[in-house]
Coordinates of C-alpha atoms and ligand atoms in Angstrom, one line a residue:
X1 CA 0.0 0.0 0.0
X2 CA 1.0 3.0 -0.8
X3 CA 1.3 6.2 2.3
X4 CA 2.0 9.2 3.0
X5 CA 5.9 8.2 3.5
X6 CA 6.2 6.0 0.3
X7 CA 5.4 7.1 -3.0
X8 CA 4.6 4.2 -4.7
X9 CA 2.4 0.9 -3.5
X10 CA 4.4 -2.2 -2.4
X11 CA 3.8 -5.7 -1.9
X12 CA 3.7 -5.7 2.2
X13 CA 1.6 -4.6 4.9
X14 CA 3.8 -2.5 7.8
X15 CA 2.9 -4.3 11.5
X16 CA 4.2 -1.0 13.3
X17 CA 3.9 2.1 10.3
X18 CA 5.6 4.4 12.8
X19 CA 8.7 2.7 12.0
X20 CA 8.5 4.8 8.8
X21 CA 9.6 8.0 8.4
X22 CA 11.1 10.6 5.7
X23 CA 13.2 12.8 9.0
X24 CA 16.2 12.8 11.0
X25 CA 16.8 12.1 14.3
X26 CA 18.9 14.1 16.0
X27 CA 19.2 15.4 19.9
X28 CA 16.8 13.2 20.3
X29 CA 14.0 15.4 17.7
X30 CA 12.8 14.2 14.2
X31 CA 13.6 17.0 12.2
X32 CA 13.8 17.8 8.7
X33 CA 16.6 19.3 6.9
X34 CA 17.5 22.6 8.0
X35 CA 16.9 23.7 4.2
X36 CA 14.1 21.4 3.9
X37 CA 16.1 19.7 0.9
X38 CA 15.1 15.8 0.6
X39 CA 16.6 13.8 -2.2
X40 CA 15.2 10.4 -3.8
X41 CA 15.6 6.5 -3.1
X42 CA 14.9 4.0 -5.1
X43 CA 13.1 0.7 -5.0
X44 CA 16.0 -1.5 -7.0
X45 CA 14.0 -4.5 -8.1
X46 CA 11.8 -1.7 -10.1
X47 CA 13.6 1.4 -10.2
X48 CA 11.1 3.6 -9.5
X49 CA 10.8 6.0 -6.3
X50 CA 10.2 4.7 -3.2
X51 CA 10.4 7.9 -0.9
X52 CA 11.9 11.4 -0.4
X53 CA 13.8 11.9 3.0
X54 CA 15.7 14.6 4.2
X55 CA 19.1 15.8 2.7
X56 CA 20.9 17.0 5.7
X57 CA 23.7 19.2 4.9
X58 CA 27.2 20.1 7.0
X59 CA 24.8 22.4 9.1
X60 CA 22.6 20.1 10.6
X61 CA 25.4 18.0 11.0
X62 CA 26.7 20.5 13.4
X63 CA 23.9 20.5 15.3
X64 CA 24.1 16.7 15.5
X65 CA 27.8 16.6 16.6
X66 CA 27.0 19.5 19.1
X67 CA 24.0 17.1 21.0
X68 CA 26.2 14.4 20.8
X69 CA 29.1 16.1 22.6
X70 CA 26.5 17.7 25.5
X71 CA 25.0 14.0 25.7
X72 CA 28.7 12.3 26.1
X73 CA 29.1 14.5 29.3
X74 CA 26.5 12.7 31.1
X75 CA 26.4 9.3 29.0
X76 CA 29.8 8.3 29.8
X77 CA 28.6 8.2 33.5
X78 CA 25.5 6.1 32.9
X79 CA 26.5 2.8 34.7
X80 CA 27.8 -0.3 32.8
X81 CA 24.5 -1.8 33.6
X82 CA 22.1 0.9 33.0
X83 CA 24.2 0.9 29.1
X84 CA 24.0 -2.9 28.8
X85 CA 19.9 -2.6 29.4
X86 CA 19.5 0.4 26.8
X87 CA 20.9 -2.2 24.0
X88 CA 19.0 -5.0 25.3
X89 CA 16.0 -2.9 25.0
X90 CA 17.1 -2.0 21.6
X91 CA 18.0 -5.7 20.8
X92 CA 14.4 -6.8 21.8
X93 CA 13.0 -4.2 19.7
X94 CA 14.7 -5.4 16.4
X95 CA 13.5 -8.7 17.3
X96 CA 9.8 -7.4 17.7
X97 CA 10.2 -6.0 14.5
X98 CA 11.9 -8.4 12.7
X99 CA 9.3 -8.4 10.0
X100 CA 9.3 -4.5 9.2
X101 CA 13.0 -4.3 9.3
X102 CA 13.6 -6.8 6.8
X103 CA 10.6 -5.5 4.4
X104 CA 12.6 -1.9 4.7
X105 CA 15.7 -4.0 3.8
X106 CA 14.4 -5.9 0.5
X107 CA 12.4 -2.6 -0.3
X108 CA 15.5 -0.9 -0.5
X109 CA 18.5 -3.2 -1.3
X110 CA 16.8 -5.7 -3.0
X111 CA 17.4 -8.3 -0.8
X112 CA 15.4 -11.8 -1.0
X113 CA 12.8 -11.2 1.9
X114 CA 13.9 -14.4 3.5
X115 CA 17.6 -13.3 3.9
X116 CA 17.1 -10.1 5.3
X117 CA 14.7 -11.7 8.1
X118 CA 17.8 -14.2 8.6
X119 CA 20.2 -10.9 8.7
X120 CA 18.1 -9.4 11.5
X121 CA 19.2 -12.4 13.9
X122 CA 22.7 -11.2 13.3
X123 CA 21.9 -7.1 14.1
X124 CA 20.0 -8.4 17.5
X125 CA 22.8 -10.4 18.7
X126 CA 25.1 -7.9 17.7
X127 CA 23.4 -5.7 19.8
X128 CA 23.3 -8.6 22.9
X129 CA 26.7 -9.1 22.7
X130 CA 27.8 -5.5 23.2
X131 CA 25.5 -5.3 25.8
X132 CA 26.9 -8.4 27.5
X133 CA 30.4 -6.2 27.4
X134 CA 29.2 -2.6 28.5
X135 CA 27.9 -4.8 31.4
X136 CA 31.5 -6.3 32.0
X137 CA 33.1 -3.0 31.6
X138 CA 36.5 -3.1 29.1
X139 CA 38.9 -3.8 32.2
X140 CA 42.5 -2.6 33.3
X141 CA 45.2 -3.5 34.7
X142 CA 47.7 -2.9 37.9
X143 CA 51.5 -3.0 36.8
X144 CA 54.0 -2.7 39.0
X145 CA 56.8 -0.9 38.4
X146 CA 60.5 0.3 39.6
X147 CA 60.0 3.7 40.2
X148 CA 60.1 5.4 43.6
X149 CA 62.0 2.7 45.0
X150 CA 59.6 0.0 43.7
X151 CA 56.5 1.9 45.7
X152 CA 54.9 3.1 42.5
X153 CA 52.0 1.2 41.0
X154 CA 50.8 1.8 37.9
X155 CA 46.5 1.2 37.1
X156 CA 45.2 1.4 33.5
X157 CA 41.6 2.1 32.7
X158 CA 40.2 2.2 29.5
X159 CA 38.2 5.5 28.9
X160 CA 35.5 6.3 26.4
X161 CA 37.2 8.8 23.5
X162 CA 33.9 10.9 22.8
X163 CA 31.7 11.7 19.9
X164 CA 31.8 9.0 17.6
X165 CA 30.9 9.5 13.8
X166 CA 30.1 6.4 11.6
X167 CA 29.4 6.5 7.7
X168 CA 28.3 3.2 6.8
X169 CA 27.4 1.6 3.5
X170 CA 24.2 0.1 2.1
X171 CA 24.8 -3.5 1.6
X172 CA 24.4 -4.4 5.5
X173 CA 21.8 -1.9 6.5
X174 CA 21.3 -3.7 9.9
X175 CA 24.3 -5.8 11.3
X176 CA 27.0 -3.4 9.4
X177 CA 25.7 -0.5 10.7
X178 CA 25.4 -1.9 14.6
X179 CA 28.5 -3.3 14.5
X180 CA 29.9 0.3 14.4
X181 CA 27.2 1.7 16.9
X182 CA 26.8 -0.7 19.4
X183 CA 30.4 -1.3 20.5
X184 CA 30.7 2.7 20.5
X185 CA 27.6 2.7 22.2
X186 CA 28.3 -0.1 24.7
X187 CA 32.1 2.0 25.6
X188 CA 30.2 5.0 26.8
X189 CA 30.7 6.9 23.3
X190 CA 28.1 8.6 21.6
X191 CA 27.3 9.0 18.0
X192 CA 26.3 11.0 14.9
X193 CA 25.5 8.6 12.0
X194 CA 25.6 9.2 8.2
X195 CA 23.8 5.9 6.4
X196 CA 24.1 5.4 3.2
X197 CA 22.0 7.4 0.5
X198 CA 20.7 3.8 -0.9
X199 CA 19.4 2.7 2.2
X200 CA 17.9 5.6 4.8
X201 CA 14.4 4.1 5.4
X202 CA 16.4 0.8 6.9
X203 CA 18.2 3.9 9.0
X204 CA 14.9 5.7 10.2
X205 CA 13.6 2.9 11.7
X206 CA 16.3 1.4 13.7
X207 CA 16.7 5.0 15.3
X208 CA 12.9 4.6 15.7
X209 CA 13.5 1.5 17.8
X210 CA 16.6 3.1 19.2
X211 CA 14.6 6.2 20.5
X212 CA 12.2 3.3 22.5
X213 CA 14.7 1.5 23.8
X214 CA 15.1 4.5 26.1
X215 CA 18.6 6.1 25.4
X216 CA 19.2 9.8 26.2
X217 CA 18.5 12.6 23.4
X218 CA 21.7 12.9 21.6
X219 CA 23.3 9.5 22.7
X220 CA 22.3 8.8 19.1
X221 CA 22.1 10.7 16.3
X222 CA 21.1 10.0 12.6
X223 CA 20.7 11.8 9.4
X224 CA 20.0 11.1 6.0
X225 CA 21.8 12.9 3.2
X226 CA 22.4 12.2 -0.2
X227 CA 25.3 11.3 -2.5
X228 CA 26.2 14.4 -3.3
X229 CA 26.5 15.6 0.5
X230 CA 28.4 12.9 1.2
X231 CA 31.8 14.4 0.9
X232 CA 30.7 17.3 2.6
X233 CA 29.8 15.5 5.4
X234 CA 33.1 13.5 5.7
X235 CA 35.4 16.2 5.9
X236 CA 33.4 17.3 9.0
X237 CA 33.6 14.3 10.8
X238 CA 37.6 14.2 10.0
X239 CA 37.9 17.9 10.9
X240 CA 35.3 19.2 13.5
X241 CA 37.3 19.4 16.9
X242 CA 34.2 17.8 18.9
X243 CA 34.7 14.6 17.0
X244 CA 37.1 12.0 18.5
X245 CA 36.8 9.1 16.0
X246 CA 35.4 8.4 12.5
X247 CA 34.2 4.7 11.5
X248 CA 34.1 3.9 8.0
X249 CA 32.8 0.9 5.7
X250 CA 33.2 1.9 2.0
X251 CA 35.3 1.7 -0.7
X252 CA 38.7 2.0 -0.8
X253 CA 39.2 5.0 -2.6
X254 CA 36.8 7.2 0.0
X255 CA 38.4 5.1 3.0
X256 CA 42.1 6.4 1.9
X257 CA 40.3 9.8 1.8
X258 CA 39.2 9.8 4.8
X259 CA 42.4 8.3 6.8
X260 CA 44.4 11.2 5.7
X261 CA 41.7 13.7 6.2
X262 CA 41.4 12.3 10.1
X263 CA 45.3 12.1 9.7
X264 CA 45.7 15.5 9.3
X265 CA 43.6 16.4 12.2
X266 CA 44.8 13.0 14.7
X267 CA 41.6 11.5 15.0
X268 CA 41.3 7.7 15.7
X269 CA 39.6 5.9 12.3
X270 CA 38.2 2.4 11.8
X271 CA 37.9 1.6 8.3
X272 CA 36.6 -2.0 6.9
X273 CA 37.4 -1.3 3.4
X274 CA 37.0 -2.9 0.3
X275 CA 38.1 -6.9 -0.4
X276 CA 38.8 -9.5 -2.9
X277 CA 38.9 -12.7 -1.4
X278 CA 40.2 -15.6 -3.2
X279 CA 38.7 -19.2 -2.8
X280 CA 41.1 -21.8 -2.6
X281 CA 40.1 -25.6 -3.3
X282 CA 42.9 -27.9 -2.9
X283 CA 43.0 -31.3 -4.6
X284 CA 42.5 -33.7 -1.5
X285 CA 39.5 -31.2 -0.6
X286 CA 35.9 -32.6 -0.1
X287 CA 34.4 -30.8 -3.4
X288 CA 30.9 -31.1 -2.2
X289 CA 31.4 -29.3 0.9
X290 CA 33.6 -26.8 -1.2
X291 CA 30.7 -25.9 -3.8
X292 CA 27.8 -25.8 -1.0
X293 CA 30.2 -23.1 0.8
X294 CA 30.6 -21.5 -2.1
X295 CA 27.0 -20.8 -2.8
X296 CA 26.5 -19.6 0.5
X297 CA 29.5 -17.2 0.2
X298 CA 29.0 -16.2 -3.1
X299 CA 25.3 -15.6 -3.5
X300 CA 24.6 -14.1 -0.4
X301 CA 23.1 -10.9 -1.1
X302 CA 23.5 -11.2 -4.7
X303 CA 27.5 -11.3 -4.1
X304 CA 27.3 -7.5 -2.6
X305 CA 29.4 -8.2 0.2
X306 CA 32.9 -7.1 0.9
X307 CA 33.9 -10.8 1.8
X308 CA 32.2 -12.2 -1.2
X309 CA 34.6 -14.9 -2.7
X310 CA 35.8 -12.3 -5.4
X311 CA 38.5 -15.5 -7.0
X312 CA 37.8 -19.0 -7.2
X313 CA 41.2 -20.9 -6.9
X314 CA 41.1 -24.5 -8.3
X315 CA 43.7 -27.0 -8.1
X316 CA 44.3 -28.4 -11.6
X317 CA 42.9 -31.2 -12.4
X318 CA 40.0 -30.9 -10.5
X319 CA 38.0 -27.9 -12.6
X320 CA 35.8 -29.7 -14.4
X321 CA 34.4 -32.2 -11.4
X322 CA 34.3 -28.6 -9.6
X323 CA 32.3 -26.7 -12.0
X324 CA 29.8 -29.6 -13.0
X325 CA 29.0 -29.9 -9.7
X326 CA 28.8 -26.0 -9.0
X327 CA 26.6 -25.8 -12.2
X328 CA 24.5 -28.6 -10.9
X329 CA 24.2 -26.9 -7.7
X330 CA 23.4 -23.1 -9.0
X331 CA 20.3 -24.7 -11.0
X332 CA 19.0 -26.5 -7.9
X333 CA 19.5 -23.8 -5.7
X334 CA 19.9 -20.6 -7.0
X335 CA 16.4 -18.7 -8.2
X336 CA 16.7 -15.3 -9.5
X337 CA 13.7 -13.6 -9.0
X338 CA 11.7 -10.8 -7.2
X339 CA 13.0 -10.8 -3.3
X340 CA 9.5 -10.8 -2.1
X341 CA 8.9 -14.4 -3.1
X342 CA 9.7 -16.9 -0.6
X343 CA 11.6 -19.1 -3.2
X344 CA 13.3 -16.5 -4.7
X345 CA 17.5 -16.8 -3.3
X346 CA 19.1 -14.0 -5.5
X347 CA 17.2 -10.6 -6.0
X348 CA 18.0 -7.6 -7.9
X349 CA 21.1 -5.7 -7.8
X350 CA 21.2 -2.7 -5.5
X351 CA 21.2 -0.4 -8.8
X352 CA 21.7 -0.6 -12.4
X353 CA 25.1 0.6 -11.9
X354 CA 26.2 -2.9 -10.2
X355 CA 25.1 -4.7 -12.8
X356 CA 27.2 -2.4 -15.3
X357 CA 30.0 -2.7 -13.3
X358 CA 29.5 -6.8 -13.6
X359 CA 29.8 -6.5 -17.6
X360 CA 32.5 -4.4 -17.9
X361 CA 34.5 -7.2 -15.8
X362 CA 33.4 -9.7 -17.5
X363 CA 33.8 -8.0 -21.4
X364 CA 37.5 -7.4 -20.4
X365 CA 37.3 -11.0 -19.5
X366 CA 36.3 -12.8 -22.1
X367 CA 37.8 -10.8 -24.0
X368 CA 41.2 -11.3 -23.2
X369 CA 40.0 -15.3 -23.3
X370 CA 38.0 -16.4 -20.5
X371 CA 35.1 -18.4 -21.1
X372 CA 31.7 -17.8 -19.7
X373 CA 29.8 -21.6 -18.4
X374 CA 26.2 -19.8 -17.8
X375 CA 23.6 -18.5 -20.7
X376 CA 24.5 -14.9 -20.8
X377 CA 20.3 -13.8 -20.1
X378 CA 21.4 -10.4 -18.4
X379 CA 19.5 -8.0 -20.3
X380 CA 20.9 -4.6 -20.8
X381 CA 19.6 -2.2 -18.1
X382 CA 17.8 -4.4 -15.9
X383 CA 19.1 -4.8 -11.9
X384 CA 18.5 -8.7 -12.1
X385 CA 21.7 -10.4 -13.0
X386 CA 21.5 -13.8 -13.6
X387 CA 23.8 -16.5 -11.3
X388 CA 27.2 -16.8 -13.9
X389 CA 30.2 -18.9 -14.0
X390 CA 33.2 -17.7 -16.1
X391 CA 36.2 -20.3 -16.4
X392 CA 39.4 -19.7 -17.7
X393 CA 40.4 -16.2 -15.5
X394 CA 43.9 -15.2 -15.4
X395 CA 45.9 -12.7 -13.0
X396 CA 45.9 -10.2 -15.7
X397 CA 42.3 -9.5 -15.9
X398 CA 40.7 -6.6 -14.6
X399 CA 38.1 -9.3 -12.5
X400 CA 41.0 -10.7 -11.1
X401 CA 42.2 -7.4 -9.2
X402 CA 38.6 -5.5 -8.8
X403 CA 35.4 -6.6 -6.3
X404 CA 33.2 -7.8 -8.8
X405 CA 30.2 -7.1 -6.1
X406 CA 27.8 -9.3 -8.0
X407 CA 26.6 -13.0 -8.3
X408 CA 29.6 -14.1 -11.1
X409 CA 32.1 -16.8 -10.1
X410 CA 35.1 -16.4 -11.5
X411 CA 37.4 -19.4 -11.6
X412 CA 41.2 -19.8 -12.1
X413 CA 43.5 -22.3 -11.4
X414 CA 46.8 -23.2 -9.6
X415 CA 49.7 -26.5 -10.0
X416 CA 51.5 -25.9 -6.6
X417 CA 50.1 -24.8 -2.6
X418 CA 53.2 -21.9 -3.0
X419 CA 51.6 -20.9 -6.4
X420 CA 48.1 -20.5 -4.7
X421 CA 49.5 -18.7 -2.4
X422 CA 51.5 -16.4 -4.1
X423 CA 47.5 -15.4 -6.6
X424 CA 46.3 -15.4 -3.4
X425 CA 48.3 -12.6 -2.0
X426 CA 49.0 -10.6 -5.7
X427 CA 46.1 -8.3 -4.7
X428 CA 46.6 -5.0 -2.5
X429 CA 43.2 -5.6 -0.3
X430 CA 43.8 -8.3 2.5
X431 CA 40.0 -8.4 4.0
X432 CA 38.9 -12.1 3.7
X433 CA 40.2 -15.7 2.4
X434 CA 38.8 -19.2 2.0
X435 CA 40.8 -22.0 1.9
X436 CA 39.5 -25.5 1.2
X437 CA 41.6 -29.3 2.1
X438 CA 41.0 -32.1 4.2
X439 CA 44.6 -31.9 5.0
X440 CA 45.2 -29.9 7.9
X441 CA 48.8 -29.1 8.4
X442 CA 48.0 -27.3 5.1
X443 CA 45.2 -26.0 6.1
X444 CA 47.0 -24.5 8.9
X445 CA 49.9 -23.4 6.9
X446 CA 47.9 -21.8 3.7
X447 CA 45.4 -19.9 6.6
X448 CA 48.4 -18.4 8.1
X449 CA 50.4 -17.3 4.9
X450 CA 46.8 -15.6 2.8
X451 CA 47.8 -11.7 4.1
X452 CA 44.0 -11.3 5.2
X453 CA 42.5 -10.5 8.4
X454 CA 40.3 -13.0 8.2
X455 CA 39.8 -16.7 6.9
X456 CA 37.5 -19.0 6.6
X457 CA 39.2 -22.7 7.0
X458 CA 36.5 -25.7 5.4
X459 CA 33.8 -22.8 5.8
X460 CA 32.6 -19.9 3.4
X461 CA 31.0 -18.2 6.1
X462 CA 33.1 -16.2 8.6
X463 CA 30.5 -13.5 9.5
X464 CA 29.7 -13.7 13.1
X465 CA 29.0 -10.9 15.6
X466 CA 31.9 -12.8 18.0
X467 CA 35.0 -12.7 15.5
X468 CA 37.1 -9.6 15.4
X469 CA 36.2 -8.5 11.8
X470 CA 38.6 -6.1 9.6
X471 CA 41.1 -6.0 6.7
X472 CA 44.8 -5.8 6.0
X473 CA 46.6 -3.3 3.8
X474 CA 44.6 -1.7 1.5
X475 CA 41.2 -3.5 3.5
X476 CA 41.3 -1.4 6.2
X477 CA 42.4 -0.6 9.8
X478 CA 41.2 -1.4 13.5
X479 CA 38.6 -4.5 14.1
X480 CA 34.9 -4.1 14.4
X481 CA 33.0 -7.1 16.0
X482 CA 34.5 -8.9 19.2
X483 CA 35.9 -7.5 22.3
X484 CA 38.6 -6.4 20.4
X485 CA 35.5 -3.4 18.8
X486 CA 35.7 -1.8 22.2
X487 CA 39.5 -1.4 22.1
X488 CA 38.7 1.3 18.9
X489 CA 36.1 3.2 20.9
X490 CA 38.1 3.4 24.1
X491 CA 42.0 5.6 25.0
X492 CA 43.9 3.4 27.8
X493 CA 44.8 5.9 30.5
X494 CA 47.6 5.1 32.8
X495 CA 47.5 6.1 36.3
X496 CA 50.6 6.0 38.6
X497 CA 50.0 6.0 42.2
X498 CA 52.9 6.3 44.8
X499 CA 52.4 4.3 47.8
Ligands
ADP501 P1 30.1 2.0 -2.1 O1 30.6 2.1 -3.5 O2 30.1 0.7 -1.5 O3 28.8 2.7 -1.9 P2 31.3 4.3 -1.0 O4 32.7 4.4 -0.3 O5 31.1 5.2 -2.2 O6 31.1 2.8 -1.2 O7 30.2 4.7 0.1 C1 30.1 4.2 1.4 C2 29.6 5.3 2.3 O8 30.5 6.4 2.2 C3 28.2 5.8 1.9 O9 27.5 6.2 3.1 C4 28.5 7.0 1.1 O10 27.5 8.0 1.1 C5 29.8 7.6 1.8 N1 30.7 8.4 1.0 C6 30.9 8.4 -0.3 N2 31.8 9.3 -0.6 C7 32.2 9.9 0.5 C8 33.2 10.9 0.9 N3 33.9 11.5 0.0 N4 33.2 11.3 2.2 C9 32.5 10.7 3.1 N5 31.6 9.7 2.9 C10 31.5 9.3 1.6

């Protein structure tokens, strides 16, 4: 049904409509744009408009940064249990609203309906879990040391480091978005939010459930803005004095921005940046389990995620058992269709633009003598891109060295473990790595030599809200995830004490 907040009639009925909104939610207010500027989203399985919200500019920005600072003074007091309850309250109203969270979230990204019910589980817990460690507190410790005749002792605490400013990305409107906030949240930080311009409505409503759950005006802040604020808006996170530390998912090229930006002014920055993860299958490896892993990797989300096994690394001599049954397997279980079916286990790509990005990779491809497996059905314009398996890939393709962000397997092959590793590690990006063999001593050995910060060993999927998640190199820096999350959201004071 169509409403006042969406422009255009869609195939679900919202349980709670006040989760919808087109304003931003800062101080604790839902306000519009100071200029009362809005800017358009996009429904991507039919391109048409789905809504109007506010285009917040640099000055409402200001505003948001300057209730988040006045909130921090008090909010770094609130007691670790009093900050564990707010995201359990906030975690139990996600999972009231699983439903109308996961609508916003195929509405907007596209994603099968079923999936982004399943990805709700994982924001939830994310939020449990930090609330299970703002409970704990991030703990010190007492060092002895040598000074004043051995009568000094030294206690460390770990200390909240202030307003906190996240820009986050649209392929994980839920999970990749808490994983920032909750950890920040859960250290006694608060924050100003920028979502992404693809995915706001997903945004509104978790600051709607966010407001419920009871935390102080200004603990949280959120505004919408669009694409072309968005640079705007960074340099003021990286420059404005109030702001302590910027959190980033993006691309590389905005993440490298960014880093020297909060360089130049010494602010801390967590950035999970871009990836290409190569898939290794070793000869001895159990190929069944291999291909089932690799559907769940590879077609999650369509392939829009950074960890998305970007190179499939087959031993020779097994390629053609590998891709028959990976054939087999993508006709059984893949079904591109419209996410709102239940059957339906690859939707649309987030915009046209992903799906241009796919054939441009795989033109340079074939041309340069790769082979595609799949009927090429993609037709030109359209966000659905069919499930595609292109054989043949060589290190000097384009596909090779880019994400290819989209539901295309793209095989190559290897003679040795050294040369596997060596294509492994020819890339710049170090975010995630798969390796596949039912021999462990190399499975141990080929894990520890991929230069990633994370891999998955016999498993394509690595997400998980208790696994310190983050990149290498050109993938990023700091960990989000774990109780190593808190460490980027805290300073370490060191207090000596004389006796
Ligand atoms: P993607 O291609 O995955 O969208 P981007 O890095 O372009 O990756 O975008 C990720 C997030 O960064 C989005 O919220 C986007 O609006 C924001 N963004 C894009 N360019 C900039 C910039 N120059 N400064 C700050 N944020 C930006």
């Amino acid at each position: 049904m169509a409403s006042l907040i969406l422009s255009k009639e869609i195939p679900y009925t919202f349980r709670d409509a006040s989760l919808l909104d087109l304003k931003s939610f800062v101080g604790g207010e839902w306000r519009s744009s100071a200029d009362d500027k809005t800017f358009a989203v996009e429904d991507p399985s039919d391109q048409k408009v789905l809504a109007y919200v506010s285009d917040c500019s640099t000055a409402d920005y200001e505003q948001a940064i300057d209730a988040a600072h006045t909130a921090f003074m008090s909010y770094r007091r609130l007691t670790p249990l009093a900050r564990g309850k707010l995201l359990r309250n906030w975690a139990q109203g996600v999972r009231d609203s699983t439903q109308d969270l996961a609508a916003l979230c195929t509405l907007e990204l596209g994603k099968p309906l079923t999936e982004s019910i399943k990805s709700l589980t994982y924001a939830a817990n994310c939020l449990d879990w930090f609330a299970n460690l703002a409970e704990q507190g991030c703990g010190g410790e007492t060092i002895p040391n040598s000074g004043n005749g051995g009568q000094n002792r030294i206690w460390t605490i770990r200390q909240p480091v202030g307003v906190v400013c996240a820009i986050t990305p649209w392929n994980s409107p839920y999970s990749g978005v808490l994983k920032k906030i909750a950890p920040a949240l859960a250290a006694g930080c608060t924050v100003v939010h920028k979502p992404a311009p693809e995915t706001p409505l997903c945004a509104i409503a978790l600051s709607k459930l966010c407001q419920r759950a009871g935390f102080p005006p200004g603990v949280y802040n959120m505004l919408t803005s669009s694409s072309d604020s968005a640079a705007a808006v960074g340099s003021l996170f990286c420059s404005h004095p109030l702001v302590r530390h910027v959190t980033f998912t993006g691309s590389t090229a905005v993440g490298r921005y960014l880093g020297e930006r909060c360089g130049a002014n010494l602010k801390k920055i967590t950035m999970e940046l871009g990836g290409n993860a190569a898939f290794i299958v070793f000869k001895d490896a159990d190929l069944n389990r291999a291909v089932k892993e690799l559907l769940a990797c590879k077609f999650n989300s369509a392939g829009q995620v950074c960890i998305s096994a970007n190179r499939v690394l087959l031993a020779k001599g097994i390629e053609k058992d590998f891709t028959e049954k990976l054939l087999a397997a993508i006709t059984e279980k893949v079904r591109l269709g419209s996410p709102w079916e239940e059957d339906t286990t690859l939707g649309p790509l987030y915009a046209k633009a992903g799906a241009s990005k796919i054939r441009l990779l795989l033109g340079d491809a074939l041309e340069i003598g790769a082979t595609l497996l799949t009927p090429d059905t993609y037709q030109e314009g359209s966000t659905y891109y069919p499930p595609s398996v292109l054989s043949g890939v060589t290190s000097t393709m384009r596909i090779s060295r880019e994400e290819i962000f989209g539901p295309l397997v793209a095989i190559s092959t290897f003679d040795t473990e050294e040369e596997a590793i060596c294509l492994a590690n020819a890339v710049k990006t170090g975010l995630a790595g798969y390796v596949f063999t039912e021999n462990v001593s190399r499975l141990l050995r080929v894990a520890e030599a991929l230069q990633a910060g994370m891999v998955g060993a016999q498993t394509g999927s690595i997400s998980a809200i208790e696994q310190p998640f983050g990149g290498v190199m050109d993938s990023g820096l700091g960990r989000e995830g774990s109780i190593h999350a808190l460490e980027e959201y805290t300073d370490i004071k060191a207090i000596t004490l004389a006796l």
